[in-house]
mmCIF file of C-alpha atoms in Angstrom:
data_model
loop_
_atom_site.group_PDB
_atom_site.id
_atom_site.type_symbol
_atom_site.label_atom_id
_atom_site.label_comp_id
_atom_site.label_asym_id
_atom_site.label_seq_id
_atom_site.Cartn_x
_atom_site.Cartn_y
_atom_site.Cartn_z
ATOM 1 C CA MET R 1 223.480 132.082 -43.332
ATOM 2 C CA HIS R 2 222.073 128.640 -42.511
ATOM 3 C CA VAL R 3 223.257 126.948 -45.720
ATOM 4 C CA PRO R 4 226.920 128.130 -45.634
ATOM 5 C CA CYS R 5 227.130 127.435 -41.887
ATOM 6 C CA ALA R 6 225.674 123.954 -42.392
ATOM 7 C CA LYS R 7 228.172 123.271 -45.175
ATOM 8 C CA LEU R 8 231.037 124.426 -42.945
ATOM 9 C CA SER R 9 229.778 122.193 -40.134
ATOM 10 C CA VAL R 10 229.570 119.173 -42.449
ATOM 11 C CA PHE R 11 233.088 119.890 -43.759
ATOM 12 C CA VAL R 12 234.541 119.980 -40.234
ATOM 13 C CA GLN R 13 232.552 116.884 -39.272
ATOM 14 C CA ASN R 14 233.924 114.946 -42.242
ATOM 15 C CA LEU R 15 237.414 116.196 -41.479
ATOM 16 C CA LEU R 16 237.367 115.127 -37.824
ATOM 17 C CA THR R 17 234.745 112.312 -37.918
ATOM 18 C CA LEU R 18 231.434 112.755 -36.108
ATOM 19 C CA PRO R 19 232.488 111.331 -32.680
ATOM 20 C CA VAL R 20 235.544 113.628 -32.534
ATOM 21 C CA TYR R 21 233.490 116.596 -33.758
ATOM 22 C CA ASN R 22 230.876 115.983 -31.039
ATOM 23 C CA ASN R 23 233.588 115.797 -28.374
ATOM 24 C CA VAL R 24 235.186 119.030 -29.602
ATOM 25 C CA VAL R 25 231.809 120.782 -29.424
ATOM 26 C CA ILE R 26 231.271 119.478 -25.874
ATOM 27 C CA GLY R 27 234.740 120.667 -24.824
ATOM 28 C CA VAL R 28 234.209 124.143 -26.265
ATOM 29 C CA SER R 29 230.727 124.335 -24.720
ATOM 30 C CA PHE R 30 231.956 123.446 -21.224
ATOM 31 C CA THR R 31 234.824 125.926 -21.521
ATOM 32 C CA LEU R 32 232.413 128.704 -22.479
ATOM 33 C CA LEU R 33 230.057 127.641 -19.676
ATOM 34 C CA ALA R 34 232.878 127.886 -17.108
ATOM 35 C CA LEU R 35 233.783 131.375 -18.343
ATOM 36 C CA TYR R 36 230.124 132.370 -18.323
ATOM 37 C CA LEU R 37 229.596 131.181 -14.740
ATOM 38 C CA ALA R 38 232.697 133.102 -13.632
ATOM 39 C CA PHE R 39 231.199 136.224 -15.198
ATOM 40 C CA ILE R 40 227.848 135.555 -13.495
ATOM 41 C CA TYR R 41 229.523 135.090 -10.113
ATOM 42 C CA LYS R 42 231.249 138.449 -10.463
ATOM 43 C CA GLN R 43 228.037 140.197 -11.546
ATOM 44 C CA LEU R 44 226.044 138.739 -8.664
ATOM 45 C CA SER R 45 228.586 140.121 -6.223
ATOM 46 C CA ILE R 46 228.141 143.580 -7.758
ATOM 47 C CA HIS R 47 224.371 143.493 -8.331
ATOM 48 C CA SER R 48 223.048 141.574 -5.340
ATOM 49 C CA ASP R 49 219.395 142.719 -5.552
ATOM 50 C CA ASN R 50 216.819 139.954 -6.168
ATOM 51 C CA ARG R 51 219.622 137.379 -5.983
ATOM 52 C CA THR R 52 217.317 134.425 -5.300
ATOM 53 C CA HIS R 53 215.059 135.298 -8.226
ATOM 54 C CA LYS R 54 218.073 135.629 -10.517
ATOM 55 C CA LEU R 55 219.629 132.346 -9.391
ATOM 56 C CA VAL R 56 216.379 130.394 -9.725
ATOM 57 C CA TYR R 57 215.920 131.622 -13.291
ATOM 58 C CA LEU R 58 219.543 130.957 -14.192
ATOM 59 C CA PHE R 59 219.449 127.437 -12.732
ATOM 60 C CA LEU R 60 216.184 126.537 -14.470
ATOM 61 C CA CYS R 61 217.249 127.975 -17.838
ATOM 62 C CA LEU R 62 220.576 126.116 -17.782
ATOM 63 C CA SER R 63 218.731 122.961 -16.696
ATOM 64 C CA PHE R 64 216.358 123.262 -19.662
ATOM 65 C CA ILE R 65 219.350 123.570 -22.014
ATOM 66 C CA VAL R 66 221.180 120.588 -20.456
ATOM 67 C CA ILE R 67 218.049 118.404 -20.641
ATOM 68 C CA HIS R 68 217.555 119.450 -24.259
ATOM 69 C CA PHE R 69 221.220 118.642 -24.965
ATOM 70 C CA ASN R 70 220.809 115.133 -23.586
ATOM 71 C CA ILE R 71 217.510 114.038 -25.134
ATOM 72 C CA MET R 72 216.755 116.190 -28.191
ATOM 73 C CA PHE R 73 220.073 116.653 -30.017
ATOM 74 C CA GLU R 74 220.770 114.879 -33.318
ATOM 75 C CA MET R 75 224.352 116.139 -33.010
ATOM 76 C CA ASN R 76 226.104 118.408 -30.537
ATOM 77 C CA ILE R 77 226.704 121.346 -32.882
ATOM 78 C CA GLU R 78 223.017 122.202 -32.471
ATOM 79 C CA ILE R 79 224.069 124.017 -29.286
ATOM 80 C CA ILE R 80 224.916 126.894 -31.657
ATOM 81 C CA HIS R 81 221.203 127.798 -31.547
ATOM 82 C CA VAL R 82 221.678 129.048 -27.982
ATOM 83 C CA PHE R 83 224.312 131.560 -29.086
ATOM 84 C CA GLN R 84 222.489 132.634 -32.256
ATOM 85 C CA TYR R 85 219.238 133.467 -30.538
ATOM 86 C CA ALA R 86 220.925 134.932 -27.472
ATOM 87 C CA ILE R 87 222.310 137.539 -29.888
ATOM 88 C CA LEU R 88 218.844 138.124 -31.381
ATOM 89 C CA ALA R 89 217.261 138.663 -27.940
ATOM 90 C CA PHE R 90 220.135 140.986 -26.991
ATOM 91 C CA LEU R 91 219.365 143.072 -30.102
ATOM 92 C CA LEU R 92 215.612 143.079 -29.445
ATOM 93 C CA PHE R 93 215.866 144.168 -25.808
ATOM 94 C CA PRO R 94 216.565 147.877 -26.555
ATOM 95 C CA LEU R 95 213.323 147.935 -28.562
ATOM 96 C CA THR R 96 211.166 146.163 -25.972
ATOM 97 C CA ARG R 97 212.826 147.285 -22.704
ATOM 98 C CA ARG R 98 211.362 144.157 -21.087
ATOM 99 C CA PHE R 99 213.148 140.831 -20.718
ATOM 100 C CA GLY R 100 210.105 138.654 -21.361
ATOM 101 C CA ALA R 101 209.081 140.750 -24.364
ATOM 102 C CA ALA R 102 212.483 140.316 -26.024
ATOM 103 C CA VAL R 103 212.089 136.543 -25.728
ATOM 104 C CA CYS R 104 208.497 136.572 -27.006
ATOM 105 C CA PHE R 105 209.140 138.860 -29.971
ATOM 106 C CA ALA R 106 211.975 136.556 -31.072
ATOM 107 C CA ILE R 107 209.573 133.593 -31.453
ATOM 108 C CA PRO R 108 208.211 134.660 -34.906
ATOM 109 C CA PHE R 109 211.812 134.821 -36.176
ATOM 110 C CA MET R 110 212.390 131.256 -34.915
ATOM 111 C CA LEU R 111 209.238 129.923 -36.566
ATOM 112 C CA ILE R 112 209.970 131.626 -39.895
ATOM 113 C CA ASP R 113 213.547 130.323 -39.782
ATOM 114 C CA GLU R 114 212.427 126.726 -39.219
ATOM 115 C CA TRP R 115 209.640 127.037 -41.827
ATOM 116 C CA ASN R 116 212.228 128.249 -44.354
ATOM 117 C CA GLN R 117 214.442 125.241 -43.664
ATOM 118 C CA TYR R 118 211.517 122.819 -43.756
ATOM 119 C CA ILE R 119 209.869 124.121 -46.928
ATOM 120 C CA ASN R 120 212.536 125.927 -48.964
ATOM 121 C CA LEU R 121 216.075 124.901 -47.981
ATOM 122 C CA TYR R 122 215.659 121.157 -47.402
ATOM 123 C CA PRO R 123 212.240 120.079 -48.775
ATOM 124 C CA GLY R 124 211.780 116.320 -48.540
ATOM 125 C CA TYR R 125 214.991 115.800 -46.559
ATOM 126 C CA VAL R 126 213.643 117.356 -43.343
ATOM 127 C CA GLN R 127 210.566 115.301 -42.441
ATOM 128 C CA TYR R 128 209.224 117.392 -39.599
ATOM 129 C CA PHE R 129 209.040 120.991 -38.463
ATOM 130 C CA GLU R 130 212.035 121.388 -36.130
ATOM 131 C CA PHE R 131 210.239 122.391 -32.947
ATOM 132 C CA ASN R 132 213.243 120.960 -31.077
ATOM 133 C CA ASP R 133 215.262 123.886 -32.419
ATOM 134 C CA VAL R 134 212.546 126.417 -31.554
ATOM 135 C CA ILE R 135 212.538 125.311 -27.907
ATOM 136 C CA LEU R 136 216.333 125.603 -27.784
ATOM 137 C CA ASP R 137 216.115 129.034 -29.458
ATOM 138 C CA ILE R 138 213.690 130.251 -26.778
ATOM 139 C CA ASN R 139 216.020 129.124 -24.012
ATOM 140 C CA GLY R 140 218.932 130.830 -25.762
ATOM 141 C CA CYS R 141 216.932 134.066 -25.740
ATOM 142 C CA GLY R 142 216.020 133.484 -22.103
ATOM 143 C CA LEU R 143 219.657 132.944 -21.132
ATOM 144 C CA ALA R 144 220.611 136.256 -22.747
ATOM 145 C CA MET R 145 217.884 138.102 -20.840
ATOM 146 C CA ILE R 146 218.796 136.428 -17.541
ATOM 147 C CA THR R 147 222.391 137.509 -18.140
ATOM 148 C CA LEU R 148 221.342 141.130 -18.651
ATOM 149 C CA TYR R 149 219.125 140.932 -15.567
ATOM 150 C CA ILE R 150 221.983 139.584 -13.425
ATOM 151 C CA ALA R 151 224.365 142.207 -14.849
ATOM 152 C CA GLY R 152 222.116 144.974 -13.502
ATOM 153 C CA VAL R 153 220.602 146.138 -16.790
ATOM 154 C CA ARG R 154 217.404 148.076 -16.183
ATOM 155 C CA GLY R 155 214.447 148.107 -18.516
ATOM 156 C CA ALA R 156 211.203 150.010 -18.770
ATOM 157 C CA GLU R 157 209.712 151.404 -15.572
ATOM 158 C CA ASN R 158 206.009 151.265 -14.596
ATOM 159 C CA ILE R 159 205.373 148.048 -16.526
ATOM 160 C CA LYS R 160 201.730 147.444 -17.486
ATOM 161 C CA PRO R 161 199.851 144.346 -16.241
ATOM 162 C CA LEU R 162 200.788 141.274 -18.262
ATOM 163 C CA TRP R 163 197.489 141.020 -20.163
ATOM 164 C CA ARG R 164 197.953 144.577 -21.485
ATOM 165 C CA ARG R 165 201.487 144.096 -22.779
ATOM 166 C CA PRO R 166 202.169 143.643 -26.533
ATOM 167 C CA GLU R 167 204.160 140.441 -25.928
ATOM 168 C CA PHE R 168 201.209 138.797 -24.151
ATOM 169 C CA ILE R 169 198.809 139.889 -26.902
ATOM 170 C CA LEU R 170 201.215 138.561 -29.560
ATOM 171 C CA LEU R 171 201.531 135.191 -27.822
ATOM 172 C CA VAL R 172 197.795 134.715 -27.258
ATOM 173 C CA THR R 173 196.981 135.857 -30.808
ATOM 174 C CA GLY R 174 199.534 133.418 -32.207
ATOM 175 C CA LEU R 175 198.091 130.532 -30.174
ATOM 176 C CA VAL R 176 194.525 131.349 -31.251
ATOM 177 C CA ILE R 177 195.496 131.618 -34.935
ATOM 178 C CA THR R 178 197.387 128.319 -34.698
ATOM 179 C CA ALA R 179 194.418 126.592 -33.060
ATOM 180 C CA LEU R 180 192.065 127.908 -35.771
ATOM 181 C CA ALA R 181 194.475 126.858 -38.536
ATOM 182 C CA VAL R 182 194.691 123.323 -37.124
ATOM 183 C CA GLN R 183 190.932 123.141 -36.588
ATOM 184 C CA SER R 184 190.243 124.241 -40.180
ATOM 185 C CA CYS R 185 192.953 121.895 -41.508
ATOM 186 C CA ILE R 186 195.031 124.737 -42.996
ATOM 187 C CA ILE R 187 197.802 123.326 -40.807
ATOM 188 C CA ALA R 188 197.873 119.544 -40.382
ATOM 189 C CA LEU R 189 199.761 118.007 -37.468
ATOM 190 C CA TYR R 190 200.625 114.814 -39.376
ATOM 191 C CA ALA R 191 200.474 113.607 -42.974
ATOM 192 C CA THR R 192 197.466 111.441 -42.113
ATOM 193 C CA ASP R 193 195.554 114.602 -41.097
ATOM 194 C CA LYS R 194 196.118 116.348 -44.431
ATOM 195 C CA CYS R 195 193.081 117.829 -46.227
ATOM 196 C CA SER R 196 192.573 119.357 -49.668
ATOM 197 C CA ASN R 197 193.070 122.859 -48.256
ATOM 198 C CA THR R 198 196.164 122.030 -46.138
ATOM 199 C CA TRP R 199 198.972 124.563 -46.497
ATOM 200 C CA LEU R 200 201.501 123.036 -44.082
ATOM 201 C CA VAL R 201 201.994 119.545 -42.640
ATOM 202 C CA LEU R 202 204.089 119.724 -39.486
ATOM 203 C CA ASN R 203 205.262 116.107 -39.419
ATOM 204 C CA ILE R 204 205.592 113.800 -42.434
ATOM 205 C CA VAL R 205 207.643 111.076 -40.725
ATOM 206 C CA PRO R 206 206.187 107.827 -42.167
ATOM 207 C CA GLU R 207 206.252 105.814 -38.934
ATOM 208 C CA ALA R 208 203.778 106.365 -36.099
ATOM 209 C CA PRO R 209 204.815 109.037 -33.549
ATOM 210 C CA ALA R 210 207.048 107.630 -30.805
ATOM 211 C CA PHE R 211 208.971 109.271 -27.996
ATOM 212 C CA TRP R 212 212.388 108.085 -29.260
ATOM 213 C CA ARG R 213 213.595 108.086 -32.853
ATOM 214 C CA LYS R 214 216.817 106.678 -34.279
ATOM 215 C CA PHE R 215 218.645 108.982 -36.658
ATOM 216 C CA PRO R 216 218.958 107.213 -40.054
ATOM 217 C CA GLY R 217 222.508 105.971 -40.625
ATOM 218 C CA ARG R 218 223.809 107.029 -37.186
ATOM 219 C CA ASP R 219 223.903 105.477 -33.745
ATOM 220 C CA VAL R 220 221.892 108.355 -32.309
ATOM 221 C CA VAL R 221 218.548 108.137 -30.519
ATOM 222 C CA TYR R 222 216.704 111.356 -29.717
ATOM 223 C CA HIS R 223 213.246 112.761 -29.027
ATOM 224 C CA ILE R 224 211.288 114.656 -31.677
ATOM 225 C CA MET R 225 208.889 117.138 -30.147
ATOM 226 C CA GLN R 226 205.440 116.392 -31.494
ATOM 227 C CA PRO R 227 203.416 119.423 -32.706
ATOM 228 C CA LEU R 228 200.964 119.725 -29.799
ATOM 229 C CA GLU R 229 203.711 119.032 -27.273
ATOM 230 C CA ALA R 230 205.829 121.752 -28.856
ATOM 231 C CA ILE R 231 203.045 124.362 -29.057
ATOM 232 C CA ILE R 232 202.258 123.869 -25.361
ATOM 233 C CA SER R 233 205.973 124.029 -24.496
ATOM 234 C CA ILE R 234 206.424 127.289 -26.432
ATOM 235 C CA ALA R 235 203.530 128.889 -24.535
ATOM 236 C CA VAL R 236 204.779 127.629 -21.148
ATOM 237 C CA LEU R 237 208.329 128.844 -21.776
ATOM 238 C CA ALA R 238 207.104 132.260 -22.940
ATOM 239 C CA PHE R 239 205.085 132.686 -19.732
ATOM 240 C CA PHE R 240 208.065 131.434 -17.731
ATOM 241 C CA TYR R 241 210.310 134.150 -19.175
ATOM 242 C CA PHE R 242 207.609 136.790 -18.695
ATOM 243 C CA GLY R 243 208.351 136.194 -15.012
ATOM 244 C CA LEU R 244 211.767 137.817 -15.426
ATOM 245 C CA ASP R 245 210.011 141.180 -15.236
ATOM 246 C CA ILE R 246 207.966 140.436 -12.105
ATOM 247 C CA PHE R 247 210.483 141.295 -9.378
ATOM 248 C CA ARG R 248 212.487 143.860 -11.274
ATOM 249 C CA GLU R 249 212.575 147.156 -9.382
#
């Protein structure tokens, strides 16, 4: 559904102009946030167990999303990633019965989605693997799981130690495979690192990596997550959301 949704977004943007479209998205987002916080307040009054743990996770997750919104967005409609992947995590939770596992098992979907856009849907136009979107996707999944946690949803009992859980094994295996692929040059971080056996180049932006990048043709400056920065961030966020299961009774 990415192509038809992107076309619809471009149509609305052209209809309203980009500044108006961005403001509409901000207005809708703040309205939904206010409704969401009202729901959370009500749920916390009903399910008061582990309130501090719940509030800390909620505050940090929302902070991650706000920071992302301010420094990593090319345009405001990208906030839709939060809602899309919140739905995915919500659907995965009945299969995993653990909050952190639902977030972790959604990560392969995110990576395949961004690979499909990078290689198949927009080859040449997209000059880098959109790790920015992956990080936002993870926080969307995390927000969904925090919401279930606050609403009193219970998961699996007698949870195994972290190192014996499938989600931990999946994450570590993925990191090891990625490290080996980079080391053997099957995956190249930048175009200058490309070898004869390279299958995927993660960033083909012609200029040298810099923290800020100006969007071509727009008055927008944003940060592109570099490959190593993104891989570390994915691992840190996954471990962060594993912590949702620590204090659950």
